[in-house]
């Protein structure tokens, strides 16, 4: 019974298992319309239209959107149109270890943080950072990959 429950939870969070993107959402390549088509309307939250949180069955997802290229008072790091996904933070709602994610951890660099019991696994090449607290995944951050450096503001 316990193994069936574990399998059901892993199936429910299968969107976490995709590597360079999450459920078809990719930083610097997906738009707000893509996110809303996949996740629906944003949950109520801070009054900032460029940072939105979406509630899915097995995770909470916070998406940062572009304000519109490099011209916006130095706030923007990427030269992409307004409403383009800049980064996603995926927070699992179920207990999950880093090995259960299915990532090839040999492509990550393990970093100890200054905070006790928190480590990160960083894959800067692909733009994925996994935060682990007390041996449980607390967040997965999807950022632009190394190949997208050409889109950086100068």
PDB file of C-alpha atoms in Angstrom:
ATOM      1  CA  UNK A   1       0.000   0.000   0.000  1.00  0.00           C
ATOM      2  CA  UNK A   2       2.843   2.380   0.910  1.00  0.00           C
ATOM      3  CA  UNK A   3       4.548   1.824  -2.455  1.00  0.00           C
ATOM      4  CA  UNK A   4       1.292   2.495  -4.309  1.00  0.00           C
ATOM      5  CA  UNK A   5       0.892   5.797  -2.446  1.00  0.00           C
ATOM      6  CA  UNK A   6       4.488   6.752  -3.287  1.00  0.00           C
ATOM      7  CA  UNK A   7       3.877   5.912  -6.954  1.00  0.00           C
ATOM      8  CA  UNK A   8       0.712   8.034  -7.006  1.00  0.00           C
ATOM      9  CA  UNK A   9       2.541  10.998  -5.476  1.00  0.00           C
ATOM     10  CA  UNK A  10       5.421  10.665  -7.964  1.00  0.00           C
ATOM     11  CA  UNK A  11       2.932  10.493 -10.830  1.00  0.00           C
ATOM     12  CA  UNK A  12       1.147  13.602  -9.538  1.00  0.00           C
ATOM     13  CA  UNK A  13       4.373  15.575  -9.432  1.00  0.00           C
ATOM     14  CA  UNK A  14       5.692  14.272 -12.734  1.00  0.00           C
ATOM     15  CA  UNK A  15       5.790  17.856 -13.977  1.00  0.00           C
ATOM     16  CA  UNK A  16       8.752  18.350 -11.677  1.00  0.00           C
ATOM     17  CA  UNK A  17      10.731  15.678 -13.499  1.00  0.00           C
ATOM     18  CA  UNK A  18      11.211  17.627 -16.738  1.00  0.00           C
ATOM     19  CA  UNK A  19      14.687  19.094 -16.775  1.00  0.00           C
ATOM     20  CA  UNK A  20      15.215  22.378 -18.631  1.00  0.00           C
ATOM     21  CA  UNK A  21      11.598  23.411 -18.469  1.00  0.00           C
ATOM     22  CA  UNK A  22       8.620  22.748 -16.267  1.00  0.00           C
ATOM     23  CA  UNK A  23       5.409  21.391 -17.844  1.00  0.00           C
ATOM     24  CA  UNK A  24       6.347  23.058 -21.135  1.00  0.00           C
ATOM     25  CA  UNK A  25       7.135  26.429 -19.501  1.00  0.00           C
ATOM     26  CA  UNK A  26      10.644  27.648 -20.270  1.00  0.00           C
ATOM     27  CA  UNK A  27      12.306  30.851 -19.008  1.00  0.00           C
ATOM     28  CA  UNK A  28      12.823  33.466 -21.751  1.00  0.00           C
ATOM     29  CA  UNK A  29      10.806  31.399 -24.234  1.00  0.00           C
ATOM     30  CA  UNK A  30       7.317  31.072 -22.716  1.00  0.00           C
ATOM     31  CA  UNK A  31       4.781  33.875 -22.328  1.00  0.00           C
ATOM     32  CA  UNK A  32       2.131  34.640 -19.708  1.00  0.00           C
ATOM     33  CA  UNK A  33      -0.492  33.170 -22.078  1.00  0.00           C
ATOM     34  CA  UNK A  34       1.398  29.849 -22.089  1.00  0.00           C
ATOM     35  CA  UNK A  35       1.499  29.764 -18.289  1.00  0.00           C
ATOM     36  CA  UNK A  36      -2.213  30.588 -17.952  1.00  0.00           C
ATOM     37  CA  UNK A  37      -3.137  27.979 -20.578  1.00  0.00           C
ATOM     38  CA  UNK A  38      -1.260  25.343 -18.541  1.00  0.00           C
ATOM     39  CA  UNK A  39      -2.011  26.508 -14.968  1.00  0.00           C
ATOM     40  CA  UNK A  40      -5.108  28.699 -15.238  1.00  0.00           C
ATOM     41  CA  UNK A  41      -5.503  32.074 -13.586  1.00  0.00           C
ATOM     42  CA  UNK A  42      -3.040  33.225 -10.952  1.00  0.00           C
ATOM     43  CA  UNK A  43      -4.022  32.937  -7.297  1.00  0.00           C
ATOM     44  CA  UNK A  44      -4.583  36.156  -5.376  1.00  0.00           C
ATOM     45  CA  UNK A  45      -1.337  37.544  -4.096  1.00  0.00           C
ATOM     46  CA  UNK A  46       0.835  40.649  -4.083  1.00  0.00           C
ATOM     47  CA  UNK A  47      -0.373  43.495  -6.218  1.00  0.00           C
ATOM     48  CA  UNK A  48       2.465  43.072  -8.745  1.00  0.00           C
ATOM     49  CA  UNK A  49       1.330  41.878 -12.182  1.00  0.00           C
ATOM     50  CA  UNK A  50       4.884  40.775 -12.984  1.00  0.00           C
ATOM     51  CA  UNK A  51       5.143  38.229 -10.131  1.00  0.00           C
ATOM     52  CA  UNK A  52       2.270  35.735  -9.987  1.00  0.00           C
ATOM     53  CA  UNK A  53       1.625  32.566  -8.005  1.00  0.00           C
ATOM     54  CA  UNK A  54      -0.339  29.642  -9.423  1.00  0.00           C
ATOM     55  CA  UNK A  55      -1.692  26.719  -7.417  1.00  0.00           C
ATOM     56  CA  UNK A  56      -1.535  23.289  -9.036  1.00  0.00           C
ATOM     57  CA  UNK A  57      -2.565  19.989  -7.489  1.00  0.00           C
ATOM     58  CA  UNK A  58       0.867  18.940  -6.314  1.00  0.00           C
ATOM     59  CA  UNK A  59       2.834  22.189  -6.323  1.00  0.00           C
ATOM     60  CA  UNK A  60       2.702  25.944  -5.978  1.00  0.00           C
ATOM     61  CA  UNK A  61       4.414  27.874  -8.773  1.00  0.00           C
ATOM     62  CA  UNK A  62       5.615  31.485  -8.633  1.00  0.00           C
ATOM     63  CA  UNK A  63       6.422  33.020 -12.014  1.00  0.00           C
ATOM     64  CA  UNK A  64       8.358  36.243 -12.611  1.00  0.00           C
ATOM     65  CA  UNK A  65       7.520  38.005 -15.869  1.00  0.00           C
ATOM     66  CA  UNK A  66       9.485  40.545 -17.872  1.00  0.00           C
ATOM     67  CA  UNK A  67       8.502  44.182 -17.591  1.00  0.00           C
ATOM     68  CA  UNK A  68       9.563  44.703 -21.188  1.00  0.00           C
ATOM     69  CA  UNK A  69      13.244  44.541 -22.036  1.00  0.00           C
ATOM     70  CA  UNK A  70      16.249  46.586 -21.006  1.00  0.00           C
ATOM     71  CA  UNK A  71      14.553  49.980 -21.173  1.00  0.00           C
ATOM     72  CA  UNK A  72      12.721  49.681 -17.837  1.00  0.00           C
ATOM     73  CA  UNK A  73      14.844  51.737 -15.400  1.00  0.00           C
ATOM     74  CA  UNK A  74      17.555  49.113 -15.013  1.00  0.00           C
ATOM     75  CA  UNK A  75      15.136  46.644 -13.393  1.00  0.00           C
ATOM     76  CA  UNK A  76      15.313  44.198 -16.249  1.00  0.00           C
ATOM     77  CA  UNK A  77      18.182  41.785 -16.708  1.00  0.00           C
ATOM     78  CA  UNK A  78      16.904  40.196 -19.933  1.00  0.00           C
ATOM     79  CA  UNK A  79      16.053  41.759 -23.293  1.00  0.00           C
ATOM     80  CA  UNK A  80      12.733  40.006 -23.924  1.00  0.00           C
ATOM     81  CA  UNK A  81       9.199  41.334 -24.495  1.00  0.00           C
ATOM     82  CA  UNK A  82       6.863  42.221 -21.637  1.00  0.00           C
ATOM     83  CA  UNK A  83       5.067  39.191 -20.239  1.00  0.00           C
ATOM     84  CA  UNK A  84       7.861  36.736 -21.039  1.00  0.00           C
ATOM     85  CA  UNK A  85       8.642  34.224 -18.281  1.00  0.00           C
ATOM     86  CA  UNK A  86      11.936  35.099 -16.564  1.00  0.00           C
ATOM     87  CA  UNK A  87      12.000  32.428 -13.870  1.00  0.00           C
ATOM     88  CA  UNK A  88       9.786  29.918 -12.087  1.00  0.00           C
ATOM     89  CA  UNK A  89       9.897  28.728  -8.504  1.00  0.00           C
ATOM     90  CA  UNK A  90       8.174  25.370  -8.065  1.00  0.00           C
ATOM     91  CA  UNK A  91       7.368  24.382  -4.486  1.00  0.00           C
ATOM     92  CA  UNK A  92       6.201  20.788  -4.004  1.00  0.00           C
ATOM     93  CA  UNK A  93       3.195  20.263  -1.761  1.00  0.00           C
ATOM     94  CA  UNK A  94       4.303  16.717  -0.931  1.00  0.00           C
ATOM     95  CA  UNK A  95       7.399  15.397   0.815  1.00  0.00           C
ATOM     96  CA  UNK A  96      10.020  14.569  -1.793  1.00  0.00           C
ATOM     97  CA  UNK A  97      13.742  13.780  -1.705  1.00  0.00           C
ATOM     98  CA  UNK A  98      16.156  15.108  -4.320  1.00  0.00           C
ATOM     99  CA  UNK A  99      16.830  11.609  -5.665  1.00  0.00           C
ATOM    100  CA  UNK A 100      13.087  11.085  -6.259  1.00  0.00           C
ATOM    101  CA  UNK A 101      13.109  14.001  -8.726  1.00  0.00           C
ATOM    102  CA  UNK A 102      14.921  11.871 -11.264  1.00  0.00           C
ATOM    103  CA  UNK A 103      17.539  14.483 -12.200  1.00  0.00           C
ATOM    104  CA  UNK A 104      21.056  13.377 -13.101  1.00  0.00           C
ATOM    105  CA  UNK A 105      22.732  14.907 -10.062  1.00  0.00           C
ATOM    106  CA  UNK A 106      26.173  14.453 -11.628  1.00  0.00           C
ATOM    107  CA  UNK A 107      25.350  17.551 -13.747  1.00  0.00           C
ATOM    108  CA  UNK A 108      24.744  19.631 -10.603  1.00  0.00           C
ATOM    109  CA  UNK A 109      27.112  21.253  -8.131  1.00  0.00           C
ATOM    110  CA  UNK A 110      26.117  20.683  -4.520  1.00  0.00           C
ATOM    111  CA  UNK A 111      26.422  23.871  -2.444  1.00  0.00           C
ATOM    112  CA  UNK A 112      26.123  24.180   1.310  1.00  0.00           C
ATOM    113  CA  UNK A 113      24.318  27.380   2.232  1.00  0.00           C
ATOM    114  CA  UNK A 114      24.932  29.572   5.231  1.00  0.00           C
ATOM    115  CA  UNK A 115      21.638  28.374   6.640  1.00  0.00           C
ATOM    116  CA  UNK A 116      21.668  25.199   8.661  1.00  0.00           C
ATOM    117  CA  UNK A 117      20.146  22.087   7.030  1.00  0.00           C
ATOM    118  CA  UNK A 118      19.766  23.758   3.598  1.00  0.00           C
ATOM    119  CA  UNK A 119      21.767  22.759   0.529  1.00  0.00           C
ATOM    120  CA  UNK A 120      21.330  23.590  -3.128  1.00  0.00           C
ATOM    121  CA  UNK A 121      22.095  21.634  -6.248  1.00  0.00           C
ATOM    122  CA  UNK A 122      22.996  24.051  -9.051  1.00  0.00           C
ATOM    123  CA  UNK A 123      23.041  23.361 -12.767  1.00  0.00           C
ATOM    124  CA  UNK A 124      23.872  26.781 -14.217  1.00  0.00           C
ATOM    125  CA  UNK A 125      24.300  25.348 -17.730  1.00  0.00           C
ATOM    126  CA  UNK A 126      20.628  24.357 -17.888  1.00  0.00           C
ATOM    127  CA  UNK A 127      19.275  26.942 -15.439  1.00  0.00           C
ATOM    128  CA  UNK A 128      17.994  24.622 -12.709  1.00  0.00           C
ATOM    129  CA  UNK A 129      18.578  25.040  -8.977  1.00  0.00           C
ATOM    130  CA  UNK A 130      17.157  22.580  -6.448  1.00  0.00           C
ATOM    131  CA  UNK A 131      16.849  23.708  -2.834  1.00  0.00           C
ATOM    132  CA  UNK A 132      16.810  20.953  -0.228  1.00  0.00           C
ATOM    133  CA  UNK A 133      15.886  21.541   3.409  1.00  0.00           C
ATOM    134  CA  UNK A 134      16.377  18.738   5.930  1.00  0.00           C
ATOM    135  CA  UNK A 135      16.845  16.302   3.017  1.00  0.00           C
ATOM    136  CA  UNK A 136      13.467  17.231   1.454  1.00  0.00           C
ATOM    137  CA  UNK A 137      13.048  19.275  -1.742  1.00  0.00           C
ATOM    138  CA  UNK A 138      11.775  22.689  -0.703  1.00  0.00           C
ATOM    139  CA  UNK A 139      11.923  24.406  -4.113  1.00  0.00           C
ATOM    140  CA  UNK A 140      13.068  24.042  -7.695  1.00  0.00           C
ATOM    141  CA  UNK A 141      14.095  27.233  -9.459  1.00  0.00           C
ATOM    142  CA  UNK A 142      14.056  27.331 -13.255  1.00  0.00           C
ATOM    143  CA  UNK A 143      16.146  30.204 -14.646  1.00  0.00           C
ATOM    144  CA  UNK A 144      17.481  31.091 -18.092  1.00  0.00           C
ATOM    145  CA  UNK A 145      20.032  28.599 -19.361  1.00  0.00           C
ATOM    146  CA  UNK A 146      23.607  29.370 -20.351  1.00  0.00           C
ATOM    147  CA  UNK A 147      22.632  29.248 -24.034  1.00  0.00           C
ATOM    148  CA  UNK A 148      20.317  32.232 -23.470  1.00  0.00           C
ATOM    149  CA  UNK A 149      23.136  34.561 -22.356  1.00  0.00           C
ATOM    150  CA  UNK A 150      22.776  36.367 -25.708  1.00  0.00           C
ATOM    151  CA  UNK A 151      19.439  37.764 -24.442  1.00  0.00           C
ATOM    152  CA  UNK A 152      21.045  39.475 -21.434  1.00  0.00           C
ATOM    153  CA  UNK A 153      20.850  43.257 -21.237  1.00  0.00           C
ATOM    154  CA  UNK A 154      24.169  44.956 -21.830  1.00  0.00           C
TER     155      UNK A 154
END
